[in-house]
Amino acid sequence: MLAAERKAFDECGCGCGHAHHDDDGHECHDGNHHDNSHEHTHACHEHHEHIDEEQYGHDHHHEEVVHTGREFDHVGQDVPQKVYMLENLSCANCAAKMEKQIRQLPEVEMATITYATKQLKVAAREQEKLLPRFREICRSIESDVTVTPRDEVQRQAKQEHAGFFTDNRTDVLAIAGGAILFVAGEVLERTSADPMLASAAFIIAYILLGWGIVFTAVKNLSKGHVFDENFLMSVATLAAFAIGDFAEAVGVMLFYRIGELFEHVAVERSRSQIMDAVDLRPEVVNLVHGGEVDVIPARDAEAGDLILVRPGDRIPLDGRVEEGESRIDTSPVTGEPVPVGVKPGMEVISGCVNEQGVLKVRVEKPLSESMVTKILDSVENAAASKPKIDKFITKFARVYTPIVVAAAIATAVIPSLITGDWNHWIYTAITFLVISCPCALVLSVPLAFFSGIGAGSRRGILFKGGVAIEALKNVKAIVMDKTGTITKGSFEVQQATAVGRFTEKQVLTMAADCELDSSHPIGSSIVKAAREMKLELMRPDKSEEIPGKGVRAVFRDGEVLCGNKALMEMHGVDTAAYRKKGYGTEVLVAVSGELAGWLVIADVIKEEAKDAIGMLKAKNLVTAMLTGDARESAAAVADMTGIDEVHAQLLPEDKLHILRKIRQTHGPVMFVGDGINDAPVLAGADVGAAMGSGADAAIEAADVVFMTSSVTAIPESIGLANATGRIAIQNVTFALALKLLIIVLGFAGMANMWMAVFADTGVAMLCVLNSIRILYKRV
């Protein structure tokens, strides 16, 4: 302990002239004046809350730490990072190929493509010179893809769709024409005497349905893309033509095009559902000029502008209420269902909905810095941070496709040489080619995690990446800070006790009279409680602060002492009737040398804390609390909430040490905190979570941010992580199992190309639908 701190410990100086007893019967050992909203015991015992973490070093980067870092964290700060939109990107496997080739460019430090948001994020110098190469790579893999810097793309908050037919006119017309000709060919094949009529119908149908696919395959083949989905489908259907099975070739191409169309629609719908849930950015704002109201683009609004928010409107930008009173629905941002009252002087954040009155809000942050943009950026960056299972599936797809293609070639040649039945084994082989398309596999994982990230944002839980979700579902112990996490971080008078001839109201009134000029949270909480009870307060004729002990105030009717037990003993007050309680700070009050009673002031435990801890224990998770507070106070909080382990009176380096011991005993650990001093522990945990009301340093270091600052967000986040992990595994298992089943059935002669197409496009569509279930799932 530093010398100044030791002196403060001995003198019990709070800086406010008070020395209210803490729960151990010790006196406060923090010489600082605490004008923050944290509880007194926290301010006294957790003095490290105000100590720079660098004082203790950064040993949290130890090898044993399994921290869920983000993809771009290791990139130097001087390396520019830029985001590009990939319009017309329709293939998850193609996106993986593009990402791999862009990463291999020597000038590129890091690159990642997020199929769910169609974004390419690149860390590289001189990106303007690299942009043509990005475009060349993307076009070589998927010819229709365009690469445009995001800041040049005019994106609306909500895309307007003209309708299914209008949005997909070319595909719908091609499929409709092909289907009619396919049916005509089937009829002519059975009724016409001239087989050439049926063949002509099938050939025209195939050209209508498959021309674009075959052309793309040939173009890509010239660039070396052998295992492209277009190439595999082209070879399979043309091989069917070669063995004379015209109807099968056209039917499979028709089924494939229909599957691709519905897969595309399902992906776009799921993407828009998720983005609609998180993209709350306004298009326009109502700017007030004197008595006039002008509608201007939201991006043009500046800090200091006055904007009008009508009932039912979404608050467009972060600001402060200048005029009007209302209730606002904060659930779109925080997930909190209870509306919050606002009045002049109060801050409001963008994305919330004004429910009642007309508000005039003074803009404090432009659109680029407001909460709605931060949430969207957080979700988009989170989607770009890929979990291990996503990377594994992408690598697996690169191996899986060549193996199945090799198996198809072997199936076409070896059994045919032995049996002589070339038609049968070639047909079996081309079903393998269709099954070898890896899109369903590659799509199955990222969309599940993106849905999980979107579902979290709807509940006020911001995951900073798929890696955070993946790590969260594996945690075995939940370790929490006390103040601001389990408790509200604000003082309230919990109890008033009167002795002798005095009443509880009189004790509270006299204490509040003494504390009228106090700015300390303890004194402020006493005055607040008295005013809430509408008690009549009187300013003393004279008051004297006695350092380390309390206040001596002189009134017309006598002298009042308000402070700790040492103050009473100093003035000869008999304290035999005083009985110390377990939790909270106790302020004694004496009138003219006679003990009148005492008040218990404590940081308030969050209402939902006990239920939330119960939910965690129901998931068989160990719960622990790390705090700098006194042991008795910490134990009382743990007893009231049901926390398993309590570690009190800790310094920042002590917290990190205890966290490592808990990890060794129980397994992966999630730490939840909100203070500046929590940043090293957040970074050192397997998963770090910060309360949204906490310090910026804690929020920056965390992998998960709870916008509601509610304890119930902890079990909710774990439930979301578990659900996301299950859905990702379900998708992968279903896609692989069905593909393997069709391979086995095909080898046994029991499967056809129609089934193979379903194993590709059909499974991809089902994986998409399965993934978005989490948006509506209760956890």
PDB file of N, CA, C and O in Angstrom, residues 1-10 13-14 22 27-34 36 38-53 55-56 481 483 627-630 648-655 675-678:
ATOM      1  N   MET A   1       0.846  -1.196   0.000  1.00  0.00           N
ATOM      2  CA  MET A   1       0.000   0.000   0.000  1.00  0.00           C
ATOM      3  C   MET A   1       0.879   1.242   0.000  1.00  0.00           C
ATOM      4  O   MET A   1       1.897   1.296   0.687  1.00  0.00           O
ATOM      5  N   LEU A   2       0.522   2.231  -0.786  1.00  0.00           N
ATOM      6  CA  LEU A   2       1.277   3.464  -0.834  1.00  0.00           C
ATOM      7  C   LEU A   2       1.204   4.178   0.507  1.00  0.00           C
ATOM      8  O   LEU A   2       0.258   4.037   1.265  1.00  0.00           O
ATOM      9  N   ALA A   3       2.222   5.006   0.806  1.00  0.00           N
ATOM     10  CA  ALA A   3       2.282   5.682   2.101  1.00  0.00           C
ATOM     11  C   ALA A   3       1.063   6.559   2.335  1.00  0.00           C
ATOM     12  O   ALA A   3       0.484   6.581   3.421  1.00  0.00           O
ATOM     13  N   ALA A   4       0.658   7.309   1.305  1.00  0.00           N
ATOM     14  CA  ALA A   4      -0.501   8.197   1.432  1.00  0.00           C
ATOM     15  C   ALA A   4      -1.757   7.402   1.721  1.00  0.00           C
ATOM     16  O   ALA A   4      -2.618   7.814   2.494  1.00  0.00           O
ATOM     17  N   GLU A   5      -1.833   6.224   1.091  1.00  0.00           N
ATOM     18  CA  GLU A   5      -3.012   5.395   1.311  1.00  0.00           C
ATOM     19  C   GLU A   5      -3.020   4.838   2.729  1.00  0.00           C
ATOM     20  O   GLU A   5      -4.060   4.719   3.373  1.00  0.00           O
ATOM     21  N   ARG A   6      -1.799   4.452   3.231  1.00  0.00           N
ATOM     22  CA  ARG A   6      -1.726   3.926   4.593  1.00  0.00           C
ATOM     23  C   ARG A   6      -2.146   4.995   5.590  1.00  0.00           C
ATOM     24  O   ARG A   6      -2.871   4.744   6.548  1.00  0.00           O
ATOM     25  N   LYS A   7      -1.699   6.247   5.340  1.00  0.00           N
ATOM     26  CA  LYS A   7      -2.081   7.358   6.218  1.00  0.00           C
ATOM     27  C   LYS A   7      -3.591   7.573   6.189  1.00  0.00           C
ATOM     28  O   LYS A   7      -4.240   7.773   7.205  1.00  0.00           O
ATOM     29  N   ALA A   8      -4.165   7.472   4.981  1.00  0.00           N
ATOM     30  CA  ALA A   8      -5.610   7.642   4.853  1.00  0.00           C
ATOM     31  C   ALA A   8      -6.340   6.541   5.580  1.00  0.00           C
ATOM     32  O   ALA A   8      -7.390   6.761   6.179  1.00  0.00           O
ATOM     33  N   PHE A   9      -5.754   5.342   5.552  1.00  0.00           N
ATOM     34  CA  PHE A   9      -6.379   4.218   6.250  1.00  0.00           C
ATOM     35  C   PHE A   9      -6.409   4.475   7.755  1.00  0.00           C
ATOM     36  O   PHE A   9      -7.396   4.232   8.440  1.00  0.00           O
ATOM     37  N   ASP A  10      -5.274   4.989   8.252  1.00  0.00           N
ATOM     38  CA  ASP A  10      -5.195   5.238   9.687  1.00  0.00           C
ATOM     39  C   ASP A  10      -6.136   6.348  10.134  1.00  0.00           C
ATOM     40  O   ASP A  10      -6.729   6.298  11.194  1.00  0.00           O
ATOM     41  N   GLY A  13     -10.020   9.124   6.497  1.00  0.00           N
ATOM     42  CA  GLY A  13     -10.490  10.328   5.842  1.00  0.00           C
ATOM     43  C   GLY A  13     -11.208  10.026   4.560  1.00  0.00           C
ATOM     44  O   GLY A  13     -10.655   9.433   3.672  1.00  0.00           O
ATOM     45  N   CYS A  14     -12.454  10.421   4.459  1.00  0.00           N
ATOM     46  CA  CYS A  14     -13.206  10.254   3.224  1.00  0.00           C
ATOM     47  C   CYS A  14     -13.121  11.511   2.385  1.00  0.00           C
ATOM     48  O   CYS A  14     -13.569  11.540   1.275  1.00  0.00           O
ATOM     49  N   ASP A  22     -17.634   1.278   8.234  1.00  0.00           N
ATOM     50  CA  ASP A  22     -17.891   0.266   7.226  1.00  0.00           C
ATOM     51  C   ASP A  22     -18.295  -1.009   7.929  1.00  0.00           C
ATOM     52  O   ASP A  22     -18.431  -1.046   9.141  1.00  0.00           O
ATOM     53  N   GLU A  27     -12.294   1.916   9.732  1.00  0.00           N
ATOM     54  CA  GLU A  27     -12.601   3.209   9.169  1.00  0.00           C
ATOM     55  C   GLU A  27     -12.116   3.256   7.733  1.00  0.00           C
ATOM     56  O   GLU A  27     -11.225   2.518   7.333  1.00  0.00           O
ATOM     57  N   CYS A  28     -12.711   4.137   6.940  1.00  0.00           N
ATOM     58  CA  CYS A  28     -12.397   4.219   5.512  1.00  0.00           C
ATOM     59  C   CYS A  28     -10.925   4.517   5.314  1.00  0.00           C
ATOM     60  O   CYS A  28     -10.337   5.284   6.042  1.00  0.00           O
ATOM     61  N   HIS A  29     -10.342   3.913   4.274  1.00  0.00           N
ATOM     62  CA  HIS A  29      -8.917   4.111   4.027  1.00  0.00           C
ATOM     63  C   HIS A  29      -8.657   4.708   2.655  1.00  0.00           C
ATOM     64  O   HIS A  29      -7.719   4.375   1.977  1.00  0.00           O
ATOM     65  N   ASP A  30      -9.483   5.597   2.260  1.00  0.00           N
ATOM     66  CA  ASP A  30      -9.281   6.286   0.973  1.00  0.00           C
ATOM     67  C   ASP A  30      -9.302   7.775   1.237  1.00  0.00           C
ATOM     68  O   ASP A  30     -10.297   8.332   1.665  1.00  0.00           O
ATOM     69  N   GLY A  31      -8.224   8.415   0.998  1.00  0.00           N
ATOM     70  CA  GLY A  31      -8.143   9.835   1.253  1.00  0.00           C
ATOM     71  C   GLY A  31      -8.769  10.699   0.209  1.00  0.00           C
ATOM     72  O   GLY A  31      -8.732  11.906   0.305  1.00  0.00           O
ATOM     73  N   ASN A  32      -9.358  10.097  -0.808  1.00  0.00           N
ATOM     74  CA  ASN A  32      -9.962  10.880  -1.892  1.00  0.00           C
ATOM     75  C   ASN A  32     -11.376  11.297  -1.565  1.00  0.00           C
ATOM     76  O   ASN A  32     -12.081  10.632  -0.806  1.00  0.00           O
ATOM     77  N   HIS A  33     -11.798  12.390  -2.192  1.00  0.00           N
ATOM     78  CA  HIS A  33     -13.196  12.815  -2.081  1.00  0.00           C
ATOM     79  C   HIS A  33     -14.004  12.075  -3.133  1.00  0.00           C
ATOM     80  O   HIS A  33     -13.740  12.190  -4.311  1.00  0.00           O
ATOM     81  N   HIS A  34     -14.982  11.291  -2.724  1.00  0.00           N
ATOM     82  CA  HIS A  34     -15.743  10.457  -3.656  1.00  0.00           C
ATOM     83  C   HIS A  34     -17.051  11.127  -4.005  1.00  0.00           C
ATOM     84  O   HIS A  34     -18.015  11.071  -3.260  1.00  0.00           O
ATOM     85  N   ASN A  36     -18.544  10.273  -6.845  1.00  0.00           N
ATOM     86  CA  ASN A  36     -19.201   9.432  -7.845  1.00  0.00           C
ATOM     87  C   ASN A  36     -20.388   8.730  -7.229  1.00  0.00           C
ATOM     88  O   ASN A  36     -20.716   8.938  -6.072  1.00  0.00           O
ATOM     89  N   HIS A  38     -20.791   5.510  -6.718  1.00  0.00           N
ATOM     90  CA  HIS A  38     -20.554   4.193  -6.156  1.00  0.00           C
ATOM     91  C   HIS A  38     -20.759   4.219  -4.653  1.00  0.00           C
ATOM     92  O   HIS A  38     -20.620   5.227  -3.982  1.00  0.00           O
ATOM     93  N   GLU A  39     -21.053   3.062  -4.108  1.00  0.00           N
ATOM     94  CA  GLU A  39     -21.374   3.029  -2.692  1.00  0.00           C
ATOM     95  C   GLU A  39     -20.167   3.364  -1.839  1.00  0.00           C
ATOM     96  O   GLU A  39     -19.027   3.247  -2.256  1.00  0.00           O
ATOM     97  N   HIS A  40     -20.438   3.765  -0.629  1.00  0.00           N
ATOM     98  CA  HIS A  40     -19.384   4.269   0.246  1.00  0.00           C
ATOM     99  C   HIS A  40     -18.370   3.189   0.563  1.00  0.00           C
ATOM    100  O   HIS A  40     -17.172   3.411   0.532  1.00  0.00           O
ATOM    101  N   THR A  41     -18.841   2.018   0.870  1.00  0.00           N
ATOM    102  CA  THR A  41     -17.911   0.944   1.191  1.00  0.00           C
ATOM    103  C   THR A  41     -17.034   0.636  -0.005  1.00  0.00           C
ATOM    104  O   THR A  41     -15.874   0.313   0.132  1.00  0.00           O
ATOM    105  N   HIS A  42     -17.590   0.749  -1.167  1.00  0.00           N
ATOM    106  CA  HIS A  42     -16.810   0.528  -2.394  1.00  0.00           C
ATOM    107  C   HIS A  42     -15.768   1.632  -2.542  1.00  0.00           C
ATOM    108  O   HIS A  42     -14.613   1.380  -2.858  1.00  0.00           O
ATOM    109  N   ALA A  43     -16.207   2.850  -2.284  1.00  0.00           N
ATOM    110  CA  ALA A  43     -15.294   3.976  -2.425  1.00  0.00           C
ATOM    111  C   ALA A  43     -14.153   3.854  -1.435  1.00  0.00           C
ATOM    112  O   ALA A  43     -13.026   4.233  -1.715  1.00  0.00           O
ATOM    113  N   CYS A  44     -14.446   3.322  -0.228  1.00  0.00           N
ATOM    114  CA  CYS A  44     -13.418   3.201   0.796  1.00  0.00           C
ATOM    115  C   CYS A  44     -12.488   2.027   0.540  1.00  0.00           C
ATOM    116  O   CYS A  44     -11.286   2.172   0.521  1.00  0.00           O
ATOM    117  N   HIS A  45     -13.064   0.860   0.354  1.00  0.00           N
ATOM    118  CA  HIS A  45     -12.238  -0.339   0.269  1.00  0.00           C
ATOM    119  C   HIS A  45     -11.723  -0.613  -1.119  1.00  0.00           C
ATOM    120  O   HIS A  45     -10.636  -1.144  -1.277  1.00  0.00           O
ATOM    121  N   GLU A  46     -12.500  -0.261  -2.137  1.00  0.00           N
ATOM    122  CA  GLU A  46     -12.020  -0.493  -3.502  1.00  0.00           C
ATOM    123  C   GLU A  46     -11.317   0.759  -4.020  1.00  0.00           C
ATOM    124  O   GLU A  46     -11.623   1.281  -5.060  1.00  0.00           O
ATOM    125  N   HIS A  47     -10.307   1.213  -3.223  1.00  0.00           N
ATOM    126  CA  HIS A  47      -9.607   2.416  -3.639  1.00  0.00           C
ATOM    127  C   HIS A  47      -8.870   2.188  -4.946  1.00  0.00           C
ATOM    128  O   HIS A  47      -8.571   3.118  -5.658  1.00  0.00           O
ATOM    129  N   HIS A  48      -8.599   0.945  -5.275  1.00  0.00           N
ATOM    130  CA  HIS A  48      -7.925   0.660  -6.538  1.00  0.00           C
ATOM    131  C   HIS A  48      -8.811   0.976  -7.731  1.00  0.00           C
ATOM    132  O   HIS A  48      -8.352   0.952  -8.850  1.00  0.00           O
ATOM    133  N   GLU A  49     -10.090   1.276  -7.480  1.00  0.00           N
ATOM    134  CA  GLU A  49     -10.981   1.682  -8.571  1.00  0.00           C
ATOM    135  C   GLU A  49     -10.423   2.906  -9.289  1.00  0.00           C
ATOM    136  O   GLU A  49     -10.690   3.125 -10.460  1.00  0.00           O
ATOM    137  N   HIS A  50      -9.622   3.702  -8.551  1.00  0.00           N
ATOM    138  CA  HIS A  50      -9.139   4.967  -9.109  1.00  0.00           C
ATOM    139  C   HIS A  50      -7.655   4.898  -9.458  1.00  0.00           C
ATOM    140  O   HIS A  50      -7.039   5.908  -9.719  1.00  0.00           O
ATOM    141  N   ILE A  51      -7.073   3.706  -9.424  1.00  0.00           N
ATOM    142  CA  ILE A  51      -5.651   3.573  -9.696  1.00  0.00           C
ATOM    143  C   ILE A  51      -5.451   3.116 -11.117  1.00  0.00           C
ATOM    144  O   ILE A  51      -6.120   2.211 -11.584  1.00  0.00           O
ATOM    145  N   ASP A  52      -4.524   3.735 -11.826  1.00  0.00           N
ATOM    146  CA  ASP A  52      -4.256   3.370 -13.213  1.00  0.00           C
ATOM    147  C   ASP A  52      -3.796   1.926 -13.262  1.00  0.00           C
ATOM    148  O   ASP A  52      -2.898   1.521 -12.539  1.00  0.00           O
ATOM    149  N   GLU A  53      -4.426   1.145 -14.150  1.00  0.00           N
ATOM    150  CA  GLU A  53      -4.107  -0.273 -14.244  1.00  0.00           C
ATOM    151  C   GLU A  53      -2.645  -0.490 -14.623  1.00  0.00           C
ATOM    152  O   GLU A  53      -2.050  -1.504 -14.299  1.00  0.00           O
ATOM    153  N   GLN A  55      -0.112   0.738 -13.430  1.00  0.00           N
ATOM    154  CA  GLN A  55       0.696   0.702 -12.240  1.00  0.00           C
ATOM    155  C   GLN A  55       1.023  -0.729 -11.843  1.00  0.00           C
ATOM    156  O   GLN A  55       2.028  -1.015 -11.225  1.00  0.00           O
ATOM    157  N   TYR A  56       0.140  -1.629 -12.219  1.00  0.00           N
ATOM    158  CA  TYR A  56       0.316  -3.019 -11.811  1.00  0.00           C
ATOM    159  C   TYR A  56       0.826  -3.894 -12.940  1.00  0.00           C
ATOM    160  O   TYR A  56       0.929  -5.094 -12.794  1.00  0.00           O
ATOM    161  N   ASP A 481     -17.813  -8.639 -10.671  1.00  0.00           N
ATOM    162  CA  ASP A 481     -17.502  -7.549  -9.772  1.00  0.00           C
ATOM    163  C   ASP A 481     -18.788  -7.251  -8.986  1.00  0.00           C
ATOM    164  O   ASP A 481     -19.874  -7.684  -9.390  1.00  0.00           O
ATOM    165  N   THR A 483     -19.835  -3.818  -7.283  1.00  0.00           N
ATOM    166  CA  THR A 483     -20.451  -2.509  -7.487  1.00  0.00           C
ATOM    167  C   THR A 483     -20.647  -2.202  -8.960  1.00  0.00           C
ATOM    168  O   THR A 483     -19.714  -2.255  -9.748  1.00  0.00           O
ATOM    169  N   THR A 627     -14.284  -8.522  -5.299  1.00  0.00           N
ATOM    170  CA  THR A 627     -14.545  -7.125  -4.963  1.00  0.00           C
ATOM    171  C   THR A 627     -13.462  -6.589  -4.039  1.00  0.00           C
ATOM    172  O   THR A 627     -12.800  -7.347  -3.318  1.00  0.00           O
ATOM    173  N   GLY A 628     -13.287  -5.289  -4.079  1.00  0.00           N
ATOM    174  CA  GLY A 628     -12.380  -4.630  -3.148  1.00  0.00           C
ATOM    175  C   GLY A 628     -13.082  -4.238  -1.857  1.00  0.00           C
ATOM    176  O   GLY A 628     -12.471  -3.675  -0.959  1.00  0.00           O
ATOM    177  N   ASP A 629     -14.349  -4.560  -1.760  1.00  0.00           N
ATOM    178  CA  ASP A 629     -15.150  -4.179  -0.603  1.00  0.00           C
ATOM    179  C   ASP A 629     -14.780  -5.026   0.617  1.00  0.00           C
ATOM    180  O   ASP A 629     -14.088  -6.036   0.511  1.00  0.00           O
ATOM    181  N   ALA A 630     -15.302  -4.601   1.776  1.00  0.00           N
ATOM    182  CA  ALA A 630     -15.056  -5.321   3.021  1.00  0.00           C
ATOM    183  C   ALA A 630     -15.663  -6.710   2.975  1.00  0.00           C
ATOM    184  O   ALA A 630     -16.665  -6.956   2.296  1.00  0.00           O
ATOM    185  N   ALA A 648     -13.013 -10.966  -1.249  1.00  0.00           N
ATOM    186  CA  ALA A 648     -13.173  -9.542  -0.928  1.00  0.00           C
ATOM    187  C   ALA A 648     -11.831  -8.880  -0.642  1.00  0.00           C
ATOM    188  O   ALA A 648     -10.801  -9.540  -0.497  1.00  0.00           O
ATOM    189  N   GLN A 649     -11.877  -7.534  -0.536  1.00  0.00           N
ATOM    190  CA  GLN A 649     -10.721  -6.682  -0.242  1.00  0.00           C
ATOM    191  C   GLN A 649      -9.560  -6.981  -1.190  1.00  0.00           C
ATOM    192  O   GLN A 649      -8.427  -7.199  -0.781  1.00  0.00           O
ATOM    193  N   LEU A 650      -9.863  -6.962  -2.493  1.00  0.00           N
ATOM    194  CA  LEU A 650      -8.868  -7.305  -3.511  1.00  0.00           C
ATOM    195  C   LEU A 650      -8.382  -6.069  -4.257  1.00  0.00           C
ATOM    196  O   LEU A 650      -9.157  -5.165  -4.550  1.00  0.00           O
ATOM    197  N   LEU A 651      -7.110  -6.057  -4.609  1.00  0.00           N
ATOM    198  CA  LEU A 651      -6.551  -5.073  -5.518  1.00  0.00           C
ATOM    199  C   LEU A 651      -6.670  -5.624  -6.943  1.00  0.00           C
ATOM    200  O   LEU A 651      -6.951  -6.812  -7.126  1.00  0.00           O
ATOM    201  N   PRO A 652      -6.447  -4.785  -7.987  1.00  0.00           N
ATOM    202  CA  PRO A 652      -6.605  -5.273  -9.363  1.00  0.00           C
ATOM    203  C   PRO A 652      -5.796  -6.528  -9.666  1.00  0.00           C
ATOM    204  O   PRO A 652      -6.287  -7.468 -10.281  1.00  0.00           O
ATOM    205  N   GLU A 653      -4.501  -6.553  -9.217  1.00  0.00           N
ATOM    206  CA  GLU A 653      -3.695  -7.736  -9.517  1.00  0.00           C
ATOM    207  C   GLU A 653      -4.190  -8.951  -8.736  1.00  0.00           C
ATOM    208  O   GLU A 653      -4.016 -10.096  -9.171  1.00  0.00           O
ATOM    209  N   ASP A 654      -4.839  -8.703  -7.577  1.00  0.00           N
ATOM    210  CA  ASP A 654      -5.408  -9.812  -6.813  1.00  0.00           C
ATOM    211  C   ASP A 654      -6.567 -10.443  -7.583  1.00  0.00           C
ATOM    212  O   ASP A 654      -6.725 -11.667  -7.602  1.00  0.00           O
ATOM    213  N   LYS A 655      -7.385  -9.594  -8.225  1.00  0.00           N
ATOM    214  CA  LYS A 655      -8.528 -10.102  -8.989  1.00  0.00           C
ATOM    215  C   LYS A 655      -8.066 -11.029 -10.107  1.00  0.00           C
ATOM    216  O   LYS A 655      -8.650 -12.084 -10.342  1.00  0.00           O
ATOM    217  N   GLY A 675     -15.838  -1.345 -14.034  1.00  0.00           N
ATOM    218  CA  GLY A 675     -14.926  -0.276 -13.640  1.00  0.00           C
ATOM    219  C   GLY A 675     -13.663  -0.226 -14.473  1.00  0.00           C
ATOM    220  O   GLY A 675     -13.314  -1.179 -15.176  1.00  0.00           O
ATOM    221  N   ILE A 676     -12.942   0.897 -14.379  1.00  0.00           N
ATOM    222  CA  ILE A 676     -11.657   1.043 -15.075  1.00  0.00           C
ATOM    223  C   ILE A 676     -10.697  -0.035 -14.607  1.00  0.00           C
ATOM    224  O   ILE A 676      -9.946  -0.612 -15.383  1.00  0.00           O
ATOM    225  N   ASN A 677     -10.730  -0.309 -13.294  1.00  0.00           N
ATOM    226  CA  ASN A 677      -9.818  -1.303 -12.747  1.00  0.00           C
ATOM    227  C   ASN A 677     -10.156  -2.724 -13.201  1.00  0.00           C
ATOM    228  O   ASN A 677      -9.365  -3.639 -13.017  1.00  0.00           O
ATOM    229  N   ASP A 678     -11.327  -2.912 -13.804  1.00  0.00           N
ATOM    230  CA  ASP A 678     -11.708  -4.249 -14.267  1.00  0.00           C
ATOM    231  C   ASP A 678     -11.120  -4.583 -15.628  1.00  0.00           C
ATOM    232  O   ASP A 678     -11.179  -5.739 -16.060  1.00  0.00           O
TER     233      ASP A 678
END
